[in-house]
Structure formats: structure tokens, C-alpha cells
Amino acid sequence: MFSLRDCGIMLEPQGGMQVGEILEWAEYAEKAGFGYILRSDHLMPTGVLREEDSPSPECWVTLGAVAASTRRVAFGPLVTPVGFRNPALLARMACTLHSFSEGRLVLGFGAGWFRDEYLANGYEFPPFRVRFEQLLEALKIVRPLTEGRRVDFQGKYFAAHTACLPKPKGKVHLIIGGRTAKVVRAAAQSADEWNIFGPTLELYRKLKTVLDSNLGGRRVEVSQMGTFLIGENTRELKENASRHAELFRIAGGADAAIEMLRGRGAFLGTVKEFVGQVNERLEAGIQKFYFQILNTQNREMVNLLTRTLKEEL
């Protein structure tokens, strides 16, 4: 049965959050009863708020702090790009945090997409074809190591001849995020969970067919990550949209913000409409939802989300 434990709060700290704020949201997620507190793994701001002095705390350092400050909630990156860290080192980092947290780490893994942060930090940013090849190779290292197995692998991009000791407490839950057929096939063959960002139901169903046809008897969970803009009624929805437009400098105010978020596949509408959208996706086979909080200043809307998930779903 679906519950709040199947939902998570998704943070975007590269937009200017301090470490203390991340920990406050982790505490909120745990006390409220969410199953997950997740964060992006970016090295610099990615959206309209891209001032040079915006805080952008490093992902894995903050995950260690989250592990130490919580006791129940699962946590992790959604997603860590393959190009940022050697896969054997990444696996060791994941195993260490997984063991320290008594098995609560979930590892989101992907090909990366934000060219600017790669180049600004001295990384090459190859075409998607190469990044995807790197992801496939990295999975041949990360998957066995995070399951407690030794790996002996020599590839075109990566190599590893090692094991993670101490072994992780149970295998690390591996999430592969993406919305192309290639990435979905990789998730079907290697991951424990496929995550898709804000899809239309038409796109989701198309990619779910790809997932199902490549499982080969494996069981892979399905989750959606996306933002939300909701209100108890139409008036409150417009007020929250105005606050969003002001924060992100969207010309055209509330109406423009609503249309922009609708185009990104956000959960959008009154509480009644939001419940309908979630139920529609549950019926389509999506099992988990990670709600991306873009406006961390609007705690009232997050509280409304939490109450609605608890009481209406």
C-alpha cells in the first residue's frame, strides 16, 4: 500500500543552500515520515539563480552530514554524474556511507548533462554517446563493489581490481535516472530502480515498455522525480505561483510560472487536482515520488504537500 514512506524530498542545494539548511530539511523529512531525503549532485548553480557567489555545497560531504544527523530516513544523490568521480572511488564512498548509516544510502547514478559545471571544474564534457559508454563501464565496477563483491575489470575508460572493505551492510540500492531508451535499458539490466524526471504519461508509458522488455526476469522499481506547485484552492495556488515567479524572476508573474512548470511536468493544481495526478501515476505503475523543492522559502506549501500525502493518499 502506498504511503509517505514511498515519497521523498528532493533538494537542489546548488541554488544557494548552506549545509545547515540541508540538515534542517533532512530533519523535516525524517520527522514528517518521508522515506527519503535526496539531493542533486552539481558543482555550481544550474538555473536562473547563477550568481558567482551562490553557495553550492559538495554533494557527498553533505550526505555524510545527513547520515550522521538522521536515524531512519534513506538518503542519497539523485543523481551522481559518472564524470565527476572514479567509479571505484565512488563505490568505496557509497559503501562507507551505507555501512555507517546502517544501510540507508541509495545511490542515484547517471551520465551527467550540465556542460558548464564540467568545464568550470576542469572536467572534459564528451558527447552523450561517450558519457553513456562511460556510465555502462562504471556500472560494471560500481554494481559489484556495492554488492560486496570483488571486481576485476579493465575497460576503455575505467579499470578496477579491488573490493570494498568492510563490505557494505546489504547491497546499496542503485537508482539510474534518465528518459532515453538507452538509459532505461541500462536501468533494466543493472539498477534496482529507474527514476524519470517529470514525464508526461505518454512518454512514461513508452519508456516503461522499454524497461519491461529488457528486465530479463529482474525486478526494478519505478520512481518519478519532479517539482510541484499546489494550493488548497485556486487562490492559494496563484499566490504560491506568484512567490515562485518572484524568486526565479519569471516575467509574467503567476500565470507564466504555472505555464513554465506545467511544461516541465510538475505536479500542479489544487489539492484535489494534485491527488488525481498522483493517483493517475500510481495506476500507471509509478511506485515512488521524489518531490523537488525549488522554493525552500515557501515552507507552507511543503507542509501542505506533506499533509496531503498523509491524509489524502
PDB file of C-alpha atoms in Angstrom:
ATOM      1  CA  MET A   1       0.000   0.000   0.000  1.00  0.00           C
ATOM      2  CA  PHE A   2       1.282   3.451  -0.967  1.00  0.00           C
ATOM      3  CA  SER A   3       2.342   5.689   1.929  1.00  0.00           C
ATOM      4  CA  LEU A   4       4.566   8.639   2.789  1.00  0.00           C
ATOM      5  CA  ARG A   5       7.457   6.164   3.113  1.00  0.00           C
ATOM      6  CA  ASP A   6       7.272   5.820  -0.684  1.00  0.00           C
ATOM      7  CA  CYS A   7       7.915   9.554  -1.084  1.00  0.00           C
ATOM      8  CA  GLY A   8      10.950  11.730  -0.693  1.00  0.00           C
ATOM      9  CA  ILE A   9      12.036  15.337  -0.523  1.00  0.00           C
ATOM     10  CA  MET A  10      14.436  16.293  -3.306  1.00  0.00           C
ATOM     11  CA  LEU A  11      16.743  19.272  -2.709  1.00  0.00           C
ATOM     12  CA  GLU A  12      18.723  21.369  -5.203  1.00  0.00           C
ATOM     13  CA  PRO A  13      21.434  22.827  -2.919  1.00  0.00           C
ATOM     14  CA  GLN A  14      23.462  24.243  -5.824  1.00  0.00           C
ATOM     15  CA  GLY A  15      20.875  27.016  -5.941  1.00  0.00           C
ATOM     16  CA  GLY A  16      22.301  28.657  -2.829  1.00  0.00           C
ATOM     17  CA  MET A  17      21.676  26.428   0.195  1.00  0.00           C
ATOM     18  CA  GLN A  18      24.026  26.193   3.156  1.00  0.00           C
ATOM     19  CA  VAL A  19      24.902  22.852   4.757  1.00  0.00           C
ATOM     20  CA  GLY A  20      22.824  23.712   7.818  1.00  0.00           C
ATOM     21  CA  GLU A  21      19.731  24.182   5.645  1.00  0.00           C
ATOM     22  CA  ILE A  22      20.241  20.758   4.082  1.00  0.00           C
ATOM     23  CA  LEU A  23      20.347  19.217   7.546  1.00  0.00           C
ATOM     24  CA  GLU A  24      17.187  21.102   8.545  1.00  0.00           C
ATOM     25  CA  TRP A  25      15.357  19.611   5.567  1.00  0.00           C
ATOM     26  CA  ALA A  26      16.712  16.161   6.396  1.00  0.00           C
ATOM     27  CA  GLU A  27      15.325  16.527   9.907  1.00  0.00           C
ATOM     28  CA  TYR A  28      11.999  17.706   8.472  1.00  0.00           C
ATOM     29  CA  ALA A  29      11.804  14.683   6.150  1.00  0.00           C
ATOM     30  CA  GLU A  30      12.566  12.261   8.955  1.00  0.00           C
ATOM     31  CA  LYS A  31      10.131  13.768  11.473  1.00  0.00           C
ATOM     32  CA  ALA A  32       7.337  14.093   8.906  1.00  0.00           C
ATOM     33  CA  GLY A  33       7.639  10.434   7.928  1.00  0.00           C
ATOM     34  CA  PHE A  34       9.048  10.690   4.407  1.00  0.00           C
ATOM     35  CA  GLY A  35      11.025   7.676   3.257  1.00  0.00           C
ATOM     36  CA  TYR A  36      13.784   9.652   1.529  1.00  0.00           C
ATOM     37  CA  ILE A  37      15.799  12.851   1.601  1.00  0.00           C
ATOM     38  CA  LEU A  38      17.657  13.260  -1.683  1.00  0.00           C
ATOM     39  CA  ARG A  39      19.790  15.943  -3.246  1.00  0.00           C
ATOM     40  CA  SER A  40      21.263  16.764  -6.630  1.00  0.00           C
ATOM     41  CA  ASP A  41      24.982  16.422  -7.312  1.00  0.00           C
ATOM     42  CA  HIS A  42      26.045  19.623  -9.043  1.00  0.00           C
ATOM     43  CA  LEU A  43      29.199  21.693  -8.704  1.00  0.00           C
ATOM     44  CA  MET A  44      27.605  25.053  -9.472  1.00  0.00           C
ATOM     45  CA  PRO A  45      24.129  26.585  -9.834  1.00  0.00           C
ATOM     46  CA  THR A  46      22.167  25.251 -12.791  1.00  0.00           C
ATOM     47  CA  GLY A  47      19.144  27.541 -13.092  1.00  0.00           C
ATOM     48  CA  VAL A  48      18.372  31.220 -13.313  1.00  0.00           C
ATOM     49  CA  LEU A  49      19.993  31.928  -9.935  1.00  0.00           C
ATOM     50  CA  ARG A  50      23.563  31.536 -11.131  1.00  0.00           C
ATOM     51  CA  GLU A  51      25.396  34.294  -9.300  1.00  0.00           C
ATOM     52  CA  GLU A  52      29.052  33.502  -8.791  1.00  0.00           C
ATOM     53  CA  ASP A  53      28.766  33.836  -5.020  1.00  0.00           C
ATOM     54  CA  SER A  54      25.845  31.408  -4.576  1.00  0.00           C
ATOM     55  CA  PRO A  55      26.736  28.607  -2.140  1.00  0.00           C
ATOM     56  CA  SER A  56      26.965  25.188  -3.802  1.00  0.00           C
ATOM     57  CA  PRO A  57      27.960  22.687  -1.084  1.00  0.00           C
ATOM     58  CA  GLU A  58      29.580  19.479  -2.337  1.00  0.00           C
ATOM     59  CA  CYS A  59      27.157  16.583  -2.511  1.00  0.00           C
ATOM     60  CA  TRP A  60      28.941  13.680  -0.837  1.00  0.00           C
ATOM     61  CA  VAL A  61      30.310  15.739   2.044  1.00  0.00           C
ATOM     62  CA  THR A  62      26.779  16.866   2.875  1.00  0.00           C
ATOM     63  CA  LEU A  63      25.481  13.294   2.560  1.00  0.00           C
ATOM     64  CA  GLY A  64      27.910  12.306   5.296  1.00  0.00           C
ATOM     65  CA  ALA A  65      26.451  15.048   7.466  1.00  0.00           C
ATOM     66  CA  VAL A  66      22.919  13.842   6.688  1.00  0.00           C
ATOM     67  CA  ALA A  67      23.892  10.284   7.621  1.00  0.00           C
ATOM     68  CA  ALA A  68      25.211  11.468  10.979  1.00  0.00           C
ATOM     69  CA  SER A  69      22.217  13.670  11.789  1.00  0.00           C
ATOM     70  CA  THR A  70      19.395  11.226  10.945  1.00  0.00           C
ATOM     71  CA  ARG A  71      18.430   7.750  12.122  1.00  0.00           C
ATOM     72  CA  ARG A  72      15.687   6.389   9.867  1.00  0.00           C
ATOM     73  CA  VAL A  73      15.276   8.231   6.578  1.00  0.00           C
ATOM     74  CA  ALA A  74      17.064   6.922   3.480  1.00  0.00           C
ATOM     75  CA  PHE A  75      19.281   9.445   1.710  1.00  0.00           C
ATOM     76  CA  GLY A  76      21.453   9.850  -1.340  1.00  0.00           C
ATOM     77  CA  PRO A  77      22.252  11.689  -4.574  1.00  0.00           C
ATOM     78  CA  LEU A  78      19.768  11.909  -7.428  1.00  0.00           C
ATOM     79  CA  VAL A  79      21.912  11.588  -9.420  1.00  0.00           C
ATOM     80  CA  THR A  80      25.706  11.480  -9.235  1.00  0.00           C
ATOM     81  CA  PRO A  81      27.215  12.030 -12.718  1.00  0.00           C
ATOM     82  CA  VAL A  82      29.661   9.385 -13.878  1.00  0.00           C
ATOM     83  CA  GLY A  83      32.184  12.017 -14.946  1.00  0.00           C
ATOM     84  CA  PHE A  84      32.802  13.527 -11.506  1.00  0.00           C
ATOM     85  CA  ARG A  85      34.445  10.637  -9.649  1.00  0.00           C
ATOM     86  CA  ASN A  86      36.377   7.490 -10.479  1.00  0.00           C
ATOM     87  CA  PRO A  87      33.806   4.659 -10.199  1.00  0.00           C
ATOM     88  CA  ALA A  88      35.914   2.533  -7.841  1.00  0.00           C
ATOM     89  CA  LEU A  89      36.309   5.525  -5.524  1.00  0.00           C
ATOM     90  CA  LEU A  90      32.600   6.326  -5.821  1.00  0.00           C
ATOM     91  CA  ALA A  91      31.723   2.750  -4.878  1.00  0.00           C
ATOM     92  CA  ARG A  92      34.011   2.938  -1.847  1.00  0.00           C
ATOM     93  CA  MET A  93      32.397   6.223  -0.782  1.00  0.00           C
ATOM     94  CA  ALA A  94      28.955   4.657  -1.159  1.00  0.00           C
ATOM     95  CA  CYS A  95      29.878   1.505   0.770  1.00  0.00           C
ATOM     96  CA  THR A  96      31.375   3.568   3.588  1.00  0.00           C
ATOM     97  CA  LEU A  97      28.273   5.746   3.980  1.00  0.00           C
ATOM     98  CA  HIS A  98      25.968   2.752   3.598  1.00  0.00           C
ATOM     99  CA  SER A  99      27.717   0.906   6.420  1.00  0.00           C
ATOM    100  CA  PHE A 100      27.954   3.989   8.637  1.00  0.00           C
ATOM    101  CA  SER A 101      24.238   4.712   8.233  1.00  0.00           C
ATOM    102  CA  GLU A 102      23.134   1.114   8.875  1.00  0.00           C
ATOM    103  CA  GLY A 103      22.100   0.541   5.267  1.00  0.00           C
ATOM    104  CA  ARG A 104      20.250   3.777   4.445  1.00  0.00           C
ATOM    105  CA  LEU A 105      22.175   5.078   1.423  1.00  0.00           C
ATOM    106  CA  VAL A 106      20.571   4.985  -2.012  1.00  0.00           C
ATOM    107  CA  LEU A 107      22.882   5.685  -4.939  1.00  0.00           C
ATOM    108  CA  GLY A 108      21.473   7.587  -7.891  1.00  0.00           C
ATOM    109  CA  PHE A 109      23.783   7.344 -10.907  1.00  0.00           C
ATOM    110  CA  GLY A 110      23.638   8.966 -14.330  1.00  0.00           C
ATOM    111  CA  ALA A 111      25.517  10.202 -17.379  1.00  0.00           C
ATOM    112  CA  GLY A 112      25.570  13.912 -16.440  1.00  0.00           C
ATOM    113  CA  TRP A 113      24.219  16.763 -18.530  1.00  0.00           C
ATOM    114  CA  PHE A 114      25.359  20.220 -17.353  1.00  0.00           C
ATOM    115  CA  ARG A 115      28.269  21.189 -19.594  1.00  0.00           C
ATOM    116  CA  ASP A 116      29.169  24.404 -17.762  1.00  0.00           C
ATOM    117  CA  GLU A 117      29.969  22.725 -14.450  1.00  0.00           C
ATOM    118  CA  TYR A 118      32.195  20.150 -16.123  1.00  0.00           C
ATOM    119  CA  LEU A 119      34.296  22.741 -17.915  1.00  0.00           C
ATOM    120  CA  ALA A 120      34.395  25.173 -14.970  1.00  0.00           C
ATOM    121  CA  ASN A 121      35.879  22.453 -12.765  1.00  0.00           C
ATOM    122  CA  GLY A 122      38.403  21.069 -15.215  1.00  0.00           C
ATOM    123  CA  TYR A 123      36.442  18.044 -16.442  1.00  0.00           C
ATOM    124  CA  GLU A 124      36.053  17.137 -20.080  1.00  0.00           C
ATOM    125  CA  PHE A 125      32.468  17.085 -21.313  1.00  0.00           C
ATOM    126  CA  PRO A 126      32.300  14.499 -24.089  1.00  0.00           C
ATOM    127  CA  PRO A 127      29.226  13.869 -26.256  1.00  0.00           C
ATOM    128  CA  PHE A 128      26.351  11.889 -24.757  1.00  0.00           C
ATOM    129  CA  ARG A 129      27.445   8.784 -26.662  1.00  0.00           C
ATOM    130  CA  VAL A 130      30.758   8.779 -24.780  1.00  0.00           C
ATOM    131  CA  ARG A 131      29.198   9.701 -21.429  1.00  0.00           C
ATOM    132  CA  PHE A 132      26.777   6.824 -21.829  1.00  0.00           C
ATOM    133  CA  GLU A 133      29.608   4.411 -22.658  1.00  0.00           C
ATOM    134  CA  GLN A 134      31.360   5.629 -19.514  1.00  0.00           C
ATOM    135  CA  LEU A 135      28.199   5.013 -17.497  1.00  0.00           C
ATOM    136  CA  LEU A 136      27.954   1.431 -18.766  1.00  0.00           C
ATOM    137  CA  GLU A 137      31.592   0.765 -17.902  1.00  0.00           C
ATOM    138  CA  ALA A 138      31.267   2.385 -14.491  1.00  0.00           C
ATOM    139  CA  LEU A 139      28.277   0.175 -13.697  1.00  0.00           C
ATOM    140  CA  LYS A 140      30.489  -2.885 -14.193  1.00  0.00           C
ATOM    141  CA  ILE A 141      32.601  -1.555 -11.325  1.00  0.00           C
ATOM    142  CA  VAL A 142      30.070   0.158  -9.074  1.00  0.00           C
ATOM    143  CA  ARG A 143      27.415  -2.580  -9.131  1.00  0.00           C
ATOM    144  CA  PRO A 144      29.579  -5.499  -7.901  1.00  0.00           C
ATOM    145  CA  LEU A 145      31.512  -3.395  -5.395  1.00  0.00           C
ATOM    146  CA  THR A 146      28.342  -2.028  -3.809  1.00  0.00           C
ATOM    147  CA  GLU A 147      27.009  -5.578  -3.567  1.00  0.00           C
ATOM    148  CA  GLY A 148      30.061  -6.639  -1.564  1.00  0.00           C
ATOM    149  CA  ARG A 149      31.770  -8.460  -4.435  1.00  0.00           C
ATOM    150  CA  ARG A 150      35.306  -8.099  -5.748  1.00  0.00           C
ATOM    151  CA  VAL A 151      35.726  -6.632  -9.218  1.00  0.00           C
ATOM    152  CA  ASP A 152      38.403  -7.252 -11.837  1.00  0.00           C
ATOM    153  CA  PHE A 153      37.632  -5.050 -14.794  1.00  0.00           C
ATOM    154  CA  GLN A 154      39.681  -3.339 -17.498  1.00  0.00           C
ATOM    155  CA  GLY A 155      37.726  -1.133 -19.860  1.00  0.00           C
ATOM    156  CA  LYS A 156      38.224   1.672 -22.348  1.00  0.00           C
ATOM    157  CA  TYR A 157      37.602   4.413 -19.774  1.00  0.00           C
ATOM    158  CA  PHE A 158      37.911   2.790 -16.338  1.00  0.00           C
ATOM    159  CA  ALA A 159      39.641  -0.064 -14.576  1.00  0.00           C
ATOM    160  CA  ALA A 160      39.364  -1.616 -11.126  1.00  0.00           C
ATOM    161  CA  HIS A 161      40.880  -4.658  -9.432  1.00  0.00           C
ATOM    162  CA  THR A 162      39.675  -4.375  -5.868  1.00  0.00           C
ATOM    163  CA  ALA A 163      36.955  -4.938  -3.277  1.00  0.00           C
ATOM    164  CA  CYS A 164      35.275  -2.595  -0.803  1.00  0.00           C
ATOM    165  CA  LEU A 165      36.178  -3.453   2.780  1.00  0.00           C
ATOM    166  CA  PRO A 166      34.449  -3.524   5.100  1.00  0.00           C
ATOM    167  CA  LYS A 167      31.707  -4.898   2.889  1.00  0.00           C
ATOM    168  CA  PRO A 168      28.510  -2.834   2.782  1.00  0.00           C
ATOM    169  CA  LYS A 169      25.678  -3.843   5.091  1.00  0.00           C
ATOM    170  CA  GLY A 170      23.484  -5.367   2.420  1.00  0.00           C
ATOM    171  CA  LYS A 171      23.798  -4.149  -1.136  1.00  0.00           C
ATOM    172  CA  VAL A 172      23.492  -0.450  -1.911  1.00  0.00           C
ATOM    173  CA  HIS A 173      20.180   0.351  -3.637  1.00  0.00           C
ATOM    174  CA  LEU A 174      21.153   1.622  -7.106  1.00  0.00           C
ATOM    175  CA  ILE A 175      18.981   4.112  -8.991  1.00  0.00           C
ATOM    176  CA  ILE A 176      19.604   5.002 -12.626  1.00  0.00           C
ATOM    177  CA  GLY A 177      17.879   8.162 -13.751  1.00  0.00           C
ATOM    178  CA  GLY A 178      17.064   9.102 -17.318  1.00  0.00           C
ATOM    179  CA  ARG A 179      14.430   9.465 -20.004  1.00  0.00           C
ATOM    180  CA  THR A 180      16.057   7.967 -23.101  1.00  0.00           C
ATOM    181  CA  ALA A 181      15.627   4.380 -24.264  1.00  0.00           C
ATOM    182  CA  LYS A 182      19.361   3.699 -23.878  1.00  0.00           C
ATOM    183  CA  VAL A 183      19.408   4.760 -20.243  1.00  0.00           C
ATOM    184  CA  VAL A 184      16.198   2.861 -19.483  1.00  0.00           C
ATOM    185  CA  ARG A 185      17.709  -0.324 -20.920  1.00  0.00           C
ATOM    186  CA  ALA A 186      20.744   0.172 -18.678  1.00  0.00           C
ATOM    187  CA  ALA A 187      18.438   0.593 -15.681  1.00  0.00           C
ATOM    188  CA  ALA A 188      16.563  -2.587 -16.587  1.00  0.00           C
ATOM    189  CA  GLN A 189      19.787  -4.571 -16.759  1.00  0.00           C
ATOM    190  CA  SER A 190      21.776  -3.114 -13.841  1.00  0.00           C
ATOM    191  CA  ALA A 191      19.716  -0.979 -11.442  1.00  0.00           C
ATOM    192  CA  ASP A 192      17.319  -1.606  -8.579  1.00  0.00           C
ATOM    193  CA  GLU A 193      15.230   1.411  -9.563  1.00  0.00           C
ATOM    194  CA  TRP A 194      14.580   3.506 -12.644  1.00  0.00           C
ATOM    195  CA  ASN A 195      13.849   7.173 -11.995  1.00  0.00           C
ATOM    196  CA  ILE A 196      12.336   9.514 -14.544  1.00  0.00           C
ATOM    197  CA  PHE A 197      12.078  13.291 -14.279  1.00  0.00           C
ATOM    198  CA  GLY A 198       8.661  14.901 -14.762  1.00  0.00           C
ATOM    199  CA  PRO A 199       7.389  12.856 -17.700  1.00  0.00           C
ATOM    200  CA  THR A 200       4.105  13.059 -19.500  1.00  0.00           C
ATOM    201  CA  LEU A 201       2.190   9.825 -19.061  1.00  0.00           C
ATOM    202  CA  GLU A 202       2.621   9.207 -22.786  1.00  0.00           C
ATOM    203  CA  LEU A 203       6.423   9.366 -22.523  1.00  0.00           C
ATOM    204  CA  TYR A 204       6.435   7.338 -19.316  1.00  0.00           C
ATOM    205  CA  ARG A 205       4.359   4.544 -20.856  1.00  0.00           C
ATOM    206  CA  LYS A 206       6.600   4.444 -23.909  1.00  0.00           C
ATOM    207  CA  LEU A 207       9.741   4.124 -21.781  1.00  0.00           C
ATOM    208  CA  LYS A 208       8.081   1.695 -19.351  1.00  0.00           C
ATOM    209  CA  THR A 209       7.607  -0.638 -22.311  1.00  0.00           C
ATOM    210  CA  VAL A 210      11.354  -0.414 -22.957  1.00  0.00           C
ATOM    211  CA  LEU A 211      12.038  -1.162 -19.293  1.00  0.00           C
ATOM    212  CA  ASP A 212       9.722  -4.167 -19.166  1.00  0.00           C
ATOM    213  CA  SER A 213      11.108  -5.683 -22.363  1.00  0.00           C
ATOM    214  CA  ASN A 214      14.683  -5.569 -21.047  1.00  0.00           C
ATOM    215  CA  LEU A 215      14.225  -6.830 -17.480  1.00  0.00           C
ATOM    216  CA  GLY A 216      15.019 -10.459 -18.223  1.00  0.00           C
ATOM    217  CA  GLY A 217      13.310 -11.595 -15.044  1.00  0.00           C
ATOM    218  CA  ARG A 218      14.802  -8.859 -12.845  1.00  0.00           C
ATOM    219  CA  ARG A 219      12.646  -6.664 -10.584  1.00  0.00           C
ATOM    220  CA  VAL A 220      13.225  -2.921 -10.957  1.00  0.00           C
ATOM    221  CA  GLU A 221      11.215  -0.298  -9.083  1.00  0.00           C
ATOM    222  CA  VAL A 222       9.942   2.809 -10.868  1.00  0.00           C
ATOM    223  CA  SER A 223      10.018   6.327  -9.431  1.00  0.00           C
ATOM    224  CA  GLN A 224       9.297   9.856 -10.612  1.00  0.00           C
ATOM    225  CA  MET A 225      11.161  12.977  -9.593  1.00  0.00           C
ATOM    226  CA  GLY A 226       9.637  16.357 -10.220  1.00  0.00           C
ATOM    227  CA  THR A 227       8.673  19.660  -8.741  1.00  0.00           C
ATOM    228  CA  PHE A 228       5.243  20.710  -7.525  1.00  0.00           C
ATOM    229  CA  LEU A 229       3.121  23.818  -7.242  1.00  0.00           C
ATOM    230  CA  ILE A 230      -0.065  23.293  -5.275  1.00  0.00           C
ATOM    231  CA  GLY A 231      -2.624  25.153  -3.175  1.00  0.00           C
ATOM    232  CA  GLU A 232      -5.653  24.362  -1.059  1.00  0.00           C
ATOM    233  CA  ASN A 233      -7.687  26.234  -3.668  1.00  0.00           C
ATOM    234  CA  THR A 234      -7.182  28.272  -6.837  1.00  0.00           C
ATOM    235  CA  ARG A 235      -6.469  31.477  -4.921  1.00  0.00           C
ATOM    236  CA  GLU A 236      -3.719  29.867  -2.838  1.00  0.00           C
ATOM    237  CA  LEU A 237      -2.297  28.186  -5.938  1.00  0.00           C
ATOM    238  CA  LYS A 238      -1.979  31.595  -7.616  1.00  0.00           C
ATOM    239  CA  GLU A 239      -0.320  33.042  -4.502  1.00  0.00           C
ATOM    240  CA  ASN A 240       2.254  30.249  -4.476  1.00  0.00           C
ATOM    241  CA  ALA A 241       2.819  30.723  -8.201  1.00  0.00           C
ATOM    242  CA  SER A 242       3.459  34.442  -7.622  1.00  0.00           C
ATOM    243  CA  ARG A 243       6.046  33.632  -4.952  1.00  0.00           C
ATOM    244  CA  HIS A 244       7.733  31.219  -7.351  1.00  0.00           C
ATOM    245  CA  ALA A 245       7.760  33.788 -10.154  1.00  0.00           C
ATOM    246  CA  GLU A 246       9.269  36.428  -7.883  1.00  0.00           C
ATOM    247  CA  LEU A 247      12.026  34.136  -6.601  1.00  0.00           C
ATOM    248  CA  PHE A 248      13.016  32.881 -10.044  1.00  0.00           C
ATOM    249  CA  ARG A 249      12.498  36.210 -11.830  1.00  0.00           C
ATOM    250  CA  ILE A 250       9.870  34.895 -14.206  1.00  0.00           C
ATOM    251  CA  ALA A 251       8.414  37.685 -16.310  1.00  0.00           C
ATOM    252  CA  GLY A 252       4.660  37.434 -16.455  1.00  0.00           C
ATOM    253  CA  GLY A 253       4.080  36.538 -12.828  1.00  0.00           C
ATOM    254  CA  ALA A 254       1.911  33.707 -11.572  1.00  0.00           C
ATOM    255  CA  ASP A 255       0.402  32.688 -14.911  1.00  0.00           C
ATOM    256  CA  ALA A 256       3.816  32.474 -16.561  1.00  0.00           C
ATOM    257  CA  ALA A 257       5.201  30.451 -13.648  1.00  0.00           C
ATOM    258  CA  ILE A 258       2.317  27.997 -13.881  1.00  0.00           C
ATOM    259  CA  GLU A 259       2.828  27.510 -17.613  1.00  0.00           C
ATOM    260  CA  MET A 260       6.582  27.103 -17.188  1.00  0.00           C
ATOM    261  CA  LEU A 261       6.183  24.443 -14.505  1.00  0.00           C
ATOM    262  CA  ARG A 262       3.457  22.698 -16.474  1.00  0.00           C
ATOM    263  CA  GLY A 263       5.928  22.442 -19.345  1.00  0.00           C
ATOM    264  CA  ARG A 264       8.408  20.765 -17.003  1.00  0.00           C
ATOM    265  CA  GLY A 265       5.912  18.109 -15.990  1.00  0.00           C
ATOM    266  CA  ALA A 266       5.334  19.470 -12.478  1.00  0.00           C
ATOM    267  CA  PHE A 267       2.591  18.307 -10.162  1.00  0.00           C
ATOM    268  CA  LEU A 268       0.406  21.362 -10.450  1.00  0.00           C
ATOM    269  CA  GLY A 269      -3.013  22.425  -9.218  1.00  0.00           C
ATOM    270  CA  THR A 270      -5.291  22.430  -6.223  1.00  0.00           C
ATOM    271  CA  VAL A 271      -5.009  19.675  -3.630  1.00  0.00           C
ATOM    272  CA  LYS A 272      -7.811  17.774  -5.353  1.00  0.00           C
ATOM    273  CA  GLU A 273      -6.057  18.037  -8.722  1.00  0.00           C
ATOM    274  CA  PHE A 274      -2.716  17.031  -7.199  1.00  0.00           C
ATOM    275  CA  VAL A 275      -4.233  13.902  -5.640  1.00  0.00           C
ATOM    276  CA  GLY A 276      -5.696  12.988  -9.011  1.00  0.00           C
ATOM    277  CA  GLN A 277      -2.323  13.396 -10.720  1.00  0.00           C
ATOM    278  CA  VAL A 278      -0.547  11.173  -8.190  1.00  0.00           C
ATOM    279  CA  ASN A 279      -3.255   8.505  -8.346  1.00  0.00           C
ATOM    280  CA  GLU A 280      -3.102   8.503 -12.137  1.00  0.00           C
ATOM    281  CA  ARG A 281       0.624   7.790 -11.990  1.00  0.00           C
ATOM    282  CA  LEU A 282       0.223   5.133  -9.327  1.00  0.00           C
ATOM    283  CA  GLU A 283      -2.277   3.376 -11.581  1.00  0.00           C
ATOM    284  CA  ALA A 284       0.237   3.614 -14.450  1.00  0.00           C
ATOM    285  CA  GLY A 285       2.844   1.759 -12.378  1.00  0.00           C
ATOM    286  CA  ILE A 286       4.975   4.505 -10.817  1.00  0.00           C
ATOM    287  CA  GLN A 287       5.725   3.365  -7.268  1.00  0.00           C
ATOM    288  CA  LYS A 288       7.678   6.208  -5.670  1.00  0.00           C
ATOM    289  CA  PHE A 289       7.685  10.001  -5.897  1.00  0.00           C
ATOM    290  CA  TYR A 290      10.525  12.380  -5.082  1.00  0.00           C
ATOM    291  CA  PHE A 291       9.213  15.935  -4.778  1.00  0.00           C
ATOM    292  CA  GLN A 292      11.712  18.576  -5.859  1.00  0.00           C
ATOM    293  CA  ILE A 293      11.623  21.662  -3.641  1.00  0.00           C
ATOM    294  CA  LEU A 294      12.666  24.648  -5.732  1.00  0.00           C
ATOM    295  CA  ASN A 295      11.362  27.365  -3.408  1.00  0.00           C
ATOM    296  CA  THR A 296      12.686  26.375   0.018  1.00  0.00           C
ATOM    297  CA  GLN A 297      11.329  29.654   1.411  1.00  0.00           C
ATOM    298  CA  ASN A 298       7.744  28.501   0.910  1.00  0.00           C
ATOM    299  CA  ARG A 299       7.575  26.093   3.842  1.00  0.00           C
ATOM    300  CA  GLU A 300       3.775  26.448   3.962  1.00  0.00           C
ATOM    301  CA  MET A 301       3.434  24.782   0.558  1.00  0.00           C
ATOM    302  CA  VAL A 302       5.749  21.946   1.620  1.00  0.00           C
ATOM    303  CA  ASN A 303       3.641  21.454   4.742  1.00  0.00           C
ATOM    304  CA  LEU A 304       0.555  21.303   2.529  1.00  0.00           C
ATOM    305  CA  LEU A 305       2.263  18.673   0.368  1.00  0.00           C
ATOM    306  CA  THR A 306       3.100  16.623   3.455  1.00  0.00           C
ATOM    307  CA  ARG A 307      -0.425  16.819   4.879  1.00  0.00           C
ATOM    308  CA  THR A 308      -1.955  15.902   1.542  1.00  0.00           C
ATOM    309  CA  LEU A 309       0.284  12.877   1.071  1.00  0.00           C
ATOM    310  CA  LYS A 310      -0.514  11.705   4.602  1.00  0.00           C
ATOM    311  CA  GLU A 311      -4.242  12.349   4.644  1.00  0.00           C
ATOM    312  CA  GLU A 312      -5.428  12.074   1.041  1.00  0.00           C
ATOM    313  CA  LEU A 313      -3.200   9.358  -0.398  1.00  0.00           C
TER     314      LEU A 313
END
